[in-house]
């Protein structure tokens, strides 16, 4: 078995968390990321039969049965991920129609997956239904996008048009535009379902007065989507 701390999927996630913290998008325990892993990739680094813990998820996601996810932990700080990946991150396999997460690695202090796990898993299922290449769901609190939701019309077409107008590149980077959810209580299945519904038509979903969700085929694409939208918001603001 290879050392998981050298796995490219792990080192890239660690670097991404550090980078996002550096951008000021993930204060305290803000932000969370989930990465869908190929079973074969995960199998090089861990024993798929060695389940450390079974954690109830509180939702169902039959489309994700048996899939492996690398996920940030609840209450964990992005700034600390690089110093102790095994405590701040975990690898899970969804079982029993998504009702149970089987922990295969990580959350070494007894922790568990992000409180936004429902929004992540439902978003993965939604994105995969329209794009089989999707692997990443990312949530964070970029200053300008968040601030913009206080002062701009939350109509999706209007919000998208403003972002496109701020920077020519935007229409190439997110031609499908951005979707917007009104303020909702976070950490619930309801906001998870609402986010997933919005994810069917766009890879960016703004949570008004809270932050943004992004999705993509890898960490670079997803980070860059948010980065570009945030830059356009900054110019607008
Ligand atoms: Zn948040």
mmCIF file of C-alpha atoms and ligand atoms in Angstrom:
data_model
loop_
_atom_site.group_PDB
_atom_site.id
_atom_site.type_symbol
_atom_site.label_atom_id
_atom_site.label_comp_id
_atom_site.label_asym_id
_atom_site.label_seq_id
_atom_site.Cartn_x
_atom_site.Cartn_y
_atom_site.Cartn_z
ATOM 1 C CA UNK A 1 0.000 0.000 0.000
ATOM 2 C CA UNK A 2 1.376 3.421 -0.971
ATOM 3 C CA UNK A 3 1.604 6.284 1.556
ATOM 4 C CA UNK A 4 -1.624 8.236 1.248
ATOM 5 C CA UNK A 5 0.060 11.482 2.307
ATOM 6 C CA UNK A 6 1.811 11.383 -1.082
ATOM 7 C CA UNK A 7 -1.336 10.652 -3.093
ATOM 8 C CA UNK A 8 -1.778 13.339 -5.767
ATOM 9 C CA UNK A 9 -5.491 13.716 -4.938
ATOM 10 C CA UNK A 10 -4.588 14.399 -1.300
ATOM 11 C CA UNK A 11 -1.654 16.756 -1.841
ATOM 12 C CA UNK A 12 -3.668 18.751 -4.371
ATOM 13 C CA UNK A 13 -6.571 19.160 -1.977
ATOM 14 C CA UNK A 14 -4.206 20.248 0.800
ATOM 15 C CA UNK A 15 -2.640 22.853 -1.500
ATOM 16 C CA UNK A 16 -6.086 24.054 -2.568
ATOM 17 C CA UNK A 17 -7.268 24.539 1.033
ATOM 18 C CA UNK A 18 -4.121 26.551 1.817
ATOM 19 C CA UNK A 19 -4.554 28.624 -1.326
ATOM 20 C CA UNK A 20 -8.224 29.353 -0.586
ATOM 21 C CA UNK A 21 -7.376 30.363 2.975
ATOM 22 C CA UNK A 22 -4.724 32.689 1.535
ATOM 23 C CA UNK A 23 -7.377 34.341 -0.620
ATOM 24 C CA UNK A 24 -9.427 35.090 2.502
ATOM 25 C CA UNK A 25 -12.313 32.937 1.362
ATOM 26 C CA UNK A 26 -12.297 30.525 4.306
ATOM 27 C CA UNK A 27 -12.142 32.286 7.647
ATOM 28 C CA UNK A 28 -12.262 30.066 10.751
ATOM 29 C CA UNK A 29 -14.103 26.841 9.792
ATOM 30 C CA UNK A 30 -15.687 28.458 6.732
ATOM 31 C CA UNK A 31 -15.659 26.519 3.484
ATOM 32 C CA UNK A 32 -15.704 22.855 2.546
ATOM 33 C CA UNK A 33 -14.625 20.712 -0.392
ATOM 34 C CA UNK A 34 -15.500 17.232 -1.604
ATOM 35 C CA UNK A 35 -13.693 15.311 -4.334
ATOM 36 C CA UNK A 36 -15.083 12.195 -5.988
ATOM 37 C CA UNK A 37 -12.264 9.626 -6.148
ATOM 38 C CA UNK A 38 -11.974 6.756 -8.571
ATOM 39 C CA UNK A 39 -12.204 3.470 -6.698
ATOM 40 C CA UNK A 40 -8.962 2.321 -8.333
ATOM 41 C CA UNK A 41 -7.081 5.457 -7.222
ATOM 42 C CA UNK A 42 -8.290 5.168 -3.643
ATOM 43 C CA UNK A 43 -7.482 1.440 -3.624
ATOM 44 C CA UNK A 44 -3.782 2.136 -4.155
ATOM 45 C CA UNK A 45 -3.653 3.883 -0.795
ATOM 46 C CA UNK A 46 -6.220 2.219 1.454
ATOM 47 C CA UNK A 47 -7.917 -1.114 2.056
ATOM 48 C CA UNK A 48 -11.531 -0.758 0.871
ATOM 49 C CA UNK A 49 -12.588 -3.520 3.289
ATOM 50 C CA UNK A 50 -11.151 -1.767 6.373
ATOM 51 C CA UNK A 51 -14.036 0.469 7.471
ATOM 52 C CA UNK A 52 -12.981 2.565 10.488
ATOM 53 C CA UNK A 53 -16.425 3.951 11.353
ATOM 54 C CA UNK A 54 -19.925 4.037 9.916
ATOM 55 C CA UNK A 55 -21.476 7.499 10.109
ATOM 56 C CA UNK A 56 -25.180 8.153 9.370
ATOM 57 C CA UNK A 57 -25.640 10.913 6.788
ATOM 58 C CA UNK A 58 -29.299 11.833 7.339
ATOM 59 C CA UNK A 59 -30.135 11.712 3.625
ATOM 60 C CA UNK A 60 -30.273 9.306 0.713
ATOM 61 C CA UNK A 61 -28.263 9.510 -2.513
ATOM 62 C CA UNK A 62 -28.778 6.240 -4.383
ATOM 63 C CA UNK A 63 -26.919 7.533 -7.454
ATOM 64 C CA UNK A 64 -23.741 7.771 -5.340
ATOM 65 C CA UNK A 65 -23.917 4.302 -3.789
ATOM 66 C CA UNK A 66 -20.414 2.838 -3.471
ATOM 67 C CA UNK A 67 -18.641 6.043 -4.587
ATOM 68 C CA UNK A 68 -15.548 7.309 -2.737
ATOM 69 C CA UNK A 69 -15.191 10.910 -1.590
ATOM 70 C CA UNK A 70 -12.341 12.880 -0.081
ATOM 71 C CA UNK A 71 -14.022 15.500 2.138
ATOM 72 C CA UNK A 72 -13.055 18.303 4.522
ATOM 73 C CA UNK A 73 -14.152 17.884 8.147
ATOM 74 C CA UNK A 74 -16.766 19.713 10.160
ATOM 75 C CA UNK A 75 -15.424 22.440 12.423
ATOM 76 C CA UNK A 76 -11.988 22.185 10.778
ATOM 77 C CA UNK A 77 -10.024 25.226 9.642
ATOM 78 C CA UNK A 78 -8.658 25.406 6.083
ATOM 79 C CA UNK A 79 -5.559 27.146 7.438
ATOM 80 C CA UNK A 80 -4.702 24.001 9.433
ATOM 81 C CA UNK A 81 -5.303 21.351 6.757
ATOM 82 C CA UNK A 82 -1.702 21.420 5.513
ATOM 83 C CA UNK A 83 -0.336 20.694 8.997
ATOM 84 C CA UNK A 84 -2.517 17.656 9.723
ATOM 85 C CA UNK A 85 -4.410 16.241 6.753
ATOM 86 C CA UNK A 86 -5.374 13.060 8.626
ATOM 87 C CA UNK A 87 -7.329 15.052 11.232
ATOM 88 C CA UNK A 88 -8.847 17.679 8.941
ATOM 89 C CA UNK A 89 -9.777 15.453 5.979
ATOM 90 C CA UNK A 90 -11.458 12.082 5.524
ATOM 91 C CA UNK A 91 -12.132 9.509 2.815
ATOM 92 C CA UNK A 92 -15.625 8.042 2.819
ATOM 93 C CA UNK A 93 -17.586 5.543 0.777
ATOM 94 C CA UNK A 94 -21.344 5.978 0.579
ATOM 95 C CA UNK A 95 -23.365 2.867 1.439
ATOM 96 C CA UNK A 96 -26.987 1.914 2.048
ATOM 97 C CA UNK A 97 -28.261 4.251 -0.652
ATOM 98 C CA UNK A 98 -26.229 7.114 0.762
ATOM 99 C CA UNK A 99 -27.667 6.824 4.266
ATOM 100 C CA UNK A 100 -24.311 5.715 5.671
ATOM 101 C CA UNK A 101 -20.811 7.066 5.104
ATOM 102 C CA UNK A 102 -18.119 4.441 5.662
ATOM 103 C CA UNK A 103 -14.954 6.135 6.904
ATOM 104 C CA UNK A 104 -11.860 4.564 5.333
ATOM 105 C CA UNK A 105 -9.226 7.139 6.264
ATOM 106 C CA UNK A 106 -8.866 10.420 8.180
ATOM 107 C CA UNK A 107 -10.954 12.376 10.729
ATOM 108 C CA UNK A 108 -8.370 10.878 13.088
ATOM 109 C CA UNK A 109 -9.537 12.861 16.131
ATOM 110 C CA UNK A 110 -13.004 11.286 15.966
ATOM 111 C CA UNK A 111 -14.358 14.033 13.716
ATOM 112 C CA UNK A 112 -16.736 13.743 10.832
ATOM 113 C CA UNK A 113 -17.528 15.194 7.428
ATOM 114 C CA UNK A 114 -18.509 18.832 6.855
ATOM 115 C CA UNK A 115 -21.933 19.947 8.065
ATOM 116 C CA UNK A 116 -22.631 20.792 4.403
ATOM 117 C CA UNK A 117 -22.272 17.135 3.428
ATOM 118 C CA UNK A 118 -25.894 16.943 2.165
ATOM 119 C CA UNK A 119 -25.376 19.943 -0.153
ATOM 120 C CA UNK A 120 -22.130 18.418 -1.407
ATOM 121 C CA UNK A 121 -23.440 14.934 -2.091
ATOM 122 C CA UNK A 122 -26.693 16.151 -3.638
ATOM 123 C CA UNK A 123 -24.689 18.556 -5.811
ATOM 124 C CA UNK A 124 -22.368 15.753 -6.939
ATOM 125 C CA UNK A 125 -25.377 13.654 -7.949
ATOM 126 C CA UNK A 126 -26.929 16.604 -9.796
ATOM 127 C CA UNK A 127 -23.735 17.539 -11.638
ATOM 128 C CA UNK A 128 -22.992 13.912 -12.589
ATOM 129 C CA UNK A 129 -26.479 13.646 -14.078
ATOM 130 C CA UNK A 130 -25.605 16.425 -16.548
ATOM 131 C CA UNK A 131 -21.797 16.020 -16.703
ATOM 132 C CA UNK A 132 -20.300 12.558 -16.035
ATOM 133 C CA UNK A 133 -16.838 14.206 -15.783
ATOM 134 C CA UNK A 134 -17.704 16.242 -12.682
ATOM 135 C CA UNK A 135 -15.515 15.378 -9.668
ATOM 136 C CA UNK A 136 -15.366 18.401 -7.352
ATOM 137 C CA UNK A 137 -17.803 20.451 -5.277
ATOM 138 C CA UNK A 138 -16.355 23.467 -3.438
ATOM 139 C CA UNK A 139 -17.928 25.974 -1.050
ATOM 140 C CA UNK A 140 -16.381 29.143 0.339
ATOM 141 C CA UNK A 141 -17.068 32.765 1.388
ATOM 142 C CA UNK A 142 -15.383 35.133 -1.100
ATOM 143 C CA UNK A 143 -15.714 38.716 0.178
ATOM 144 C CA UNK A 144 -16.947 40.484 -2.927
ATOM 145 C CA UNK A 145 -19.406 37.856 -4.155
ATOM 146 C CA UNK A 146 -20.878 37.744 -0.670
ATOM 147 C CA UNK A 147 -21.040 41.546 -0.404
ATOM 148 C CA UNK A 148 -22.588 41.783 -3.866
ATOM 149 C CA UNK A 149 -25.594 39.749 -2.715
ATOM 150 C CA UNK A 150 -26.458 42.621 -0.310
ATOM 151 C CA UNK A 151 -26.481 45.321 -2.954
ATOM 152 C CA UNK A 152 -27.336 43.652 -6.280
ATOM 153 C CA UNK A 153 -30.588 42.287 -7.649
ATOM 154 C CA UNK A 154 -30.595 38.532 -6.903
ATOM 155 C CA UNK A 155 -32.299 37.737 -10.195
ATOM 156 C CA UNK A 156 -30.014 35.169 -11.830
ATOM 157 C CA UNK A 157 -29.980 36.740 -15.279
ATOM 158 C CA UNK A 158 -29.244 40.198 -13.877
ATOM 159 C CA UNK A 159 -26.544 38.871 -11.512
ATOM 160 C CA UNK A 160 -24.902 36.894 -14.323
ATOM 161 C CA UNK A 161 -25.010 39.809 -16.770
ATOM 162 C CA UNK A 162 -23.280 42.111 -14.292
ATOM 163 C CA UNK A 163 -20.480 39.594 -13.715
ATOM 164 C CA UNK A 164 -20.052 39.068 -17.467
ATOM 165 C CA UNK A 165 -19.868 42.834 -18.008
ATOM 166 C CA UNK A 166 -17.145 43.332 -15.398
ATOM 167 C CA UNK A 167 -14.574 41.166 -17.155
ATOM 168 C CA UNK A 168 -14.655 39.984 -20.780
ATOM 169 C CA UNK A 169 -13.287 36.576 -19.856
ATOM 170 C CA UNK A 170 -16.246 35.719 -17.624
ATOM 171 C CA UNK A 171 -18.580 34.755 -20.447
ATOM 172 C CA UNK A 172 -15.976 32.228 -21.638
ATOM 173 C CA UNK A 173 -15.270 30.876 -18.154
ATOM 174 C CA UNK A 174 -18.920 30.441 -17.112
ATOM 175 C CA UNK A 175 -21.028 30.708 -20.294
ATOM 176 C CA UNK A 176 -23.953 29.053 -18.506
ATOM 177 C CA UNK A 177 -24.020 31.948 -16.014
ATOM 178 C CA UNK A 178 -24.413 31.721 -12.253
ATOM 179 C CA UNK A 179 -27.463 30.618 -10.320
ATOM 180 C CA UNK A 180 -28.530 32.281 -7.080
ATOM 181 C CA UNK A 181 -30.286 30.911 -3.999
ATOM 182 C CA UNK A 182 -32.015 33.321 -1.623
ATOM 183 C CA UNK A 183 -30.885 33.201 2.000
ATOM 184 C CA UNK A 184 -31.655 29.806 3.524
ATOM 185 C CA UNK A 185 -30.565 28.081 6.717
ATOM 186 C CA UNK A 186 -27.309 26.268 5.919
ATOM 187 C CA UNK A 187 -26.313 22.723 6.874
ATOM 188 C CA UNK A 188 -29.754 21.287 6.074
ATOM 189 C CA UNK A 189 -31.082 18.804 3.516
ATOM 190 C CA UNK A 190 -33.381 21.590 2.232
ATOM 191 C CA UNK A 191 -30.534 23.862 1.181
ATOM 192 C CA UNK A 192 -28.788 20.763 -0.184
ATOM 193 C CA UNK A 193 -31.739 19.930 -2.410
ATOM 194 C CA UNK A 194 -32.148 23.555 -3.513
ATOM 195 C CA UNK A 195 -28.424 23.824 -4.342
ATOM 196 C CA UNK A 196 -28.471 20.536 -6.269
ATOM 197 C CA UNK A 197 -31.450 21.708 -8.311
ATOM 198 C CA UNK A 198 -29.543 24.890 -9.238
ATOM 199 C CA UNK A 199 -26.432 22.811 -10.015
ATOM 200 C CA UNK A 200 -28.231 21.110 -12.885
ATOM 201 C CA UNK A 201 -27.983 24.261 -14.993
ATOM 202 C CA UNK A 202 -24.798 25.975 -13.745
ATOM 203 C CA UNK A 203 -21.495 25.117 -12.071
ATOM 204 C CA UNK A 204 -21.694 28.207 -9.850
ATOM 205 C CA UNK A 205 -24.457 28.702 -7.283
ATOM 206 C CA UNK A 206 -24.372 31.829 -5.119
ATOM 207 C CA UNK A 207 -25.807 31.527 -1.627
ATOM 208 C CA UNK A 208 -27.141 35.006 -0.859
ATOM 209 C CA UNK A 209 -25.631 36.589 2.279
ATOM 210 C CA UNK A 210 -23.396 33.536 2.712
ATOM 211 C CA UNK A 211 -21.024 32.538 -0.114
ATOM 212 C CA UNK A 212 -20.790 30.391 -3.204
ATOM 213 C CA UNK A 213 -20.763 26.796 -4.426
ATOM 214 C CA UNK A 214 -18.683 25.749 -7.401
ATOM 215 C CA UNK A 215 -18.407 22.440 -9.236
ATOM 216 C CA UNK A 216 -16.041 21.122 -11.870
ATOM 217 C CA UNK A 217 -14.059 18.245 -13.290
ATOM 218 C CA UNK A 218 -11.047 18.937 -11.065
ATOM 219 C CA UNK A 219 -9.845 21.243 -8.292
ATOM 220 C CA UNK A 220 -8.166 23.657 -10.718
ATOM 221 C CA UNK A 221 -11.287 24.184 -12.791
ATOM 222 C CA UNK A 222 -13.506 24.625 -9.751
ATOM 223 C CA UNK A 223 -11.145 26.979 -7.934
ATOM 224 C CA UNK A 224 -10.701 29.037 -11.099
ATOM 225 C CA UNK A 225 -14.433 29.358 -11.666
ATOM 226 C CA UNK A 226 -14.861 30.876 -8.212
ATOM 227 C CA UNK A 227 -11.708 32.962 -8.622
ATOM 228 C CA UNK A 228 -12.991 34.488 -11.875
ATOM 229 C CA UNK A 229 -16.492 35.223 -10.526
ATOM 230 C CA UNK A 230 -14.977 36.730 -7.389
ATOM 231 C CA UNK A 231 -12.702 38.996 -9.446
ATOM 232 C CA UNK A 232 -15.661 40.243 -11.488
ATOM 233 C CA UNK A 233 -17.542 40.916 -8.239
ATOM 234 C CA UNK A 234 -14.589 42.821 -6.864
ATOM 235 C CA UNK A 235 -14.551 45.114 -9.889
ATOM 236 C CA UNK A 236 -18.303 45.636 -9.595
ATOM 237 C CA UNK A 237 -18.124 46.394 -5.888
HETATM 238 ZN ZN1 LIG B 1 -20.391 28.535 4.335
#
